[in-house]
């Protein structure tokens, strides 16, 4: 389970519910990704994901570490691990 969280001026990467990496500070306004295109998961400009994605969740707010861990655990109980 991987979660990417933009919190303030940093990007956090959580793997299996644990914070694994934090980016250097950046100005979020310089990276406005707003657009009118559909959201494509696993598809890129030059390459695409070859496999199965069991579950995708998108939130309007940054989740806290304990929330990410609870989501991971609930997914494990449902067999999504």
mmCIF file of C-alpha atoms in Angstrom:
data_model
loop_
_atom_site.group_PDB
_atom_site.id
_atom_site.type_symbol
_atom_site.label_atom_id
_atom_site.label_comp_id
_atom_site.label_asym_id
_atom_site.label_seq_id
_atom_site.Cartn_x
_atom_site.Cartn_y
_atom_site.Cartn_z
ATOM 1 C CA UNK A 1 0.000 0.000 0.000
ATOM 2 C CA UNK A 2 1.393 3.346 -1.068
ATOM 3 C CA UNK A 3 0.049 6.771 -0.118
ATOM 4 C CA UNK A 4 1.371 10.075 -1.428
ATOM 5 C CA UNK A 5 0.322 13.087 0.650
ATOM 6 C CA UNK A 6 0.978 16.728 -0.183
ATOM 7 C CA UNK A 7 1.187 18.500 3.160
ATOM 8 C CA UNK A 8 1.971 22.191 3.017
ATOM 9 C CA UNK A 9 5.144 22.615 1.033
ATOM 10 C CA UNK A 10 6.260 18.984 1.136
ATOM 11 C CA UNK A 11 5.312 15.631 -0.354
ATOM 12 C CA UNK A 12 5.162 12.619 1.987
ATOM 13 C CA UNK A 13 5.331 9.007 0.847
ATOM 14 C CA UNK A 14 3.780 6.380 3.121
ATOM 15 C CA UNK A 15 4.348 2.675 2.443
ATOM 16 C CA UNK A 16 2.384 0.055 4.350
ATOM 17 C CA UNK A 17 1.115 2.802 6.662
ATOM 18 C CA UNK A 18 4.583 4.088 7.613
ATOM 19 C CA UNK A 19 6.096 7.412 6.610
ATOM 20 C CA UNK A 20 9.055 6.468 4.410
ATOM 21 C CA UNK A 21 10.119 9.697 2.718
ATOM 22 C CA UNK A 22 9.566 13.464 2.798
ATOM 23 C CA UNK A 23 10.520 15.770 -0.053
ATOM 24 C CA UNK A 24 12.477 18.954 0.242
ATOM 25 C CA UNK A 25 10.300 22.076 0.648
ATOM 26 C CA UNK A 26 8.662 23.465 -2.482
ATOM 27 C CA UNK A 27 6.130 26.189 -3.287
ATOM 28 C CA UNK A 28 2.835 24.322 -3.905
ATOM 29 C CA UNK A 29 1.567 27.181 -6.115
ATOM 30 C CA UNK A 30 4.369 26.465 -8.576
ATOM 31 C CA UNK A 31 2.991 22.939 -9.068
ATOM 32 C CA UNK A 32 -0.678 23.581 -9.741
ATOM 33 C CA UNK A 33 -1.921 20.426 -11.447
ATOM 34 C CA UNK A 34 -5.472 21.668 -11.981
ATOM 35 C CA UNK A 35 -6.876 20.822 -15.399
ATOM 36 C CA UNK A 36 -10.026 19.678 -17.156
ATOM 37 C CA UNK A 37 -8.659 16.303 -18.236
ATOM 38 C CA UNK A 38 -9.889 13.016 -16.714
ATOM 39 C CA UNK A 39 -7.770 11.453 -13.967
ATOM 40 C CA UNK A 40 -5.869 8.442 -15.336
ATOM 41 C CA UNK A 41 -4.316 6.071 -12.818
ATOM 42 C CA UNK A 42 -1.448 3.910 -14.048
ATOM 43 C CA UNK A 43 -1.199 5.630 -17.419
ATOM 44 C CA UNK A 44 1.595 7.949 -18.406
ATOM 45 C CA UNK A 45 2.707 9.944 -21.394
ATOM 46 C CA UNK A 46 5.294 7.413 -22.497
ATOM 47 C CA UNK A 47 4.556 4.317 -20.379
ATOM 48 C CA UNK A 48 1.755 2.651 -18.490
ATOM 49 C CA UNK A 49 1.352 0.349 -15.503
ATOM 50 C CA UNK A 50 1.095 -3.309 -16.462
ATOM 51 C CA UNK A 51 -0.671 -5.137 -13.660
ATOM 52 C CA UNK A 52 -3.684 -4.914 -11.403
ATOM 53 C CA UNK A 53 -4.602 -2.063 -9.092
ATOM 54 C CA UNK A 54 -7.026 -3.377 -6.486
ATOM 55 C CA UNK A 55 -8.080 -0.144 -4.854
ATOM 56 C CA UNK A 56 -7.646 3.586 -5.440
ATOM 57 C CA UNK A 57 -8.792 6.351 -3.106
ATOM 58 C CA UNK A 58 -8.557 10.105 -3.641
ATOM 59 C CA UNK A 59 -9.125 12.546 -0.774
ATOM 60 C CA UNK A 60 -9.574 16.313 -0.736
ATOM 61 C CA UNK A 61 -7.317 16.677 2.303
ATOM 62 C CA UNK A 62 -4.010 15.334 3.529
ATOM 63 C CA UNK A 63 -4.461 12.235 5.680
ATOM 64 C CA UNK A 64 -2.525 11.871 8.904
ATOM 65 C CA UNK A 65 -0.197 8.901 9.462
ATOM 66 C CA UNK A 66 -2.587 7.042 11.817
ATOM 67 C CA UNK A 67 -5.436 7.444 9.295
ATOM 68 C CA UNK A 68 -3.273 5.939 6.554
ATOM 69 C CA UNK A 69 -2.312 3.044 8.839
ATOM 70 C CA UNK A 70 -6.010 2.364 9.674
ATOM 71 C CA UNK A 71 -6.927 2.345 5.985
ATOM 72 C CA UNK A 72 -4.098 -0.087 5.328
ATOM 73 C CA UNK A 73 -5.268 -2.376 8.116
ATOM 74 C CA UNK A 74 -8.894 -2.302 6.971
ATOM 75 C CA UNK A 75 -7.747 -3.177 3.452
ATOM 76 C CA UNK A 76 -5.677 -6.071 4.792
ATOM 77 C CA UNK A 77 -8.737 -7.442 6.613
ATOM 78 C CA UNK A 78 -10.711 -7.262 3.353
ATOM 79 C CA UNK A 79 -8.025 -9.204 1.510
ATOM 80 C CA UNK A 80 -6.734 -6.185 -0.427
ATOM 81 C CA UNK A 81 -3.201 -6.546 0.822
#
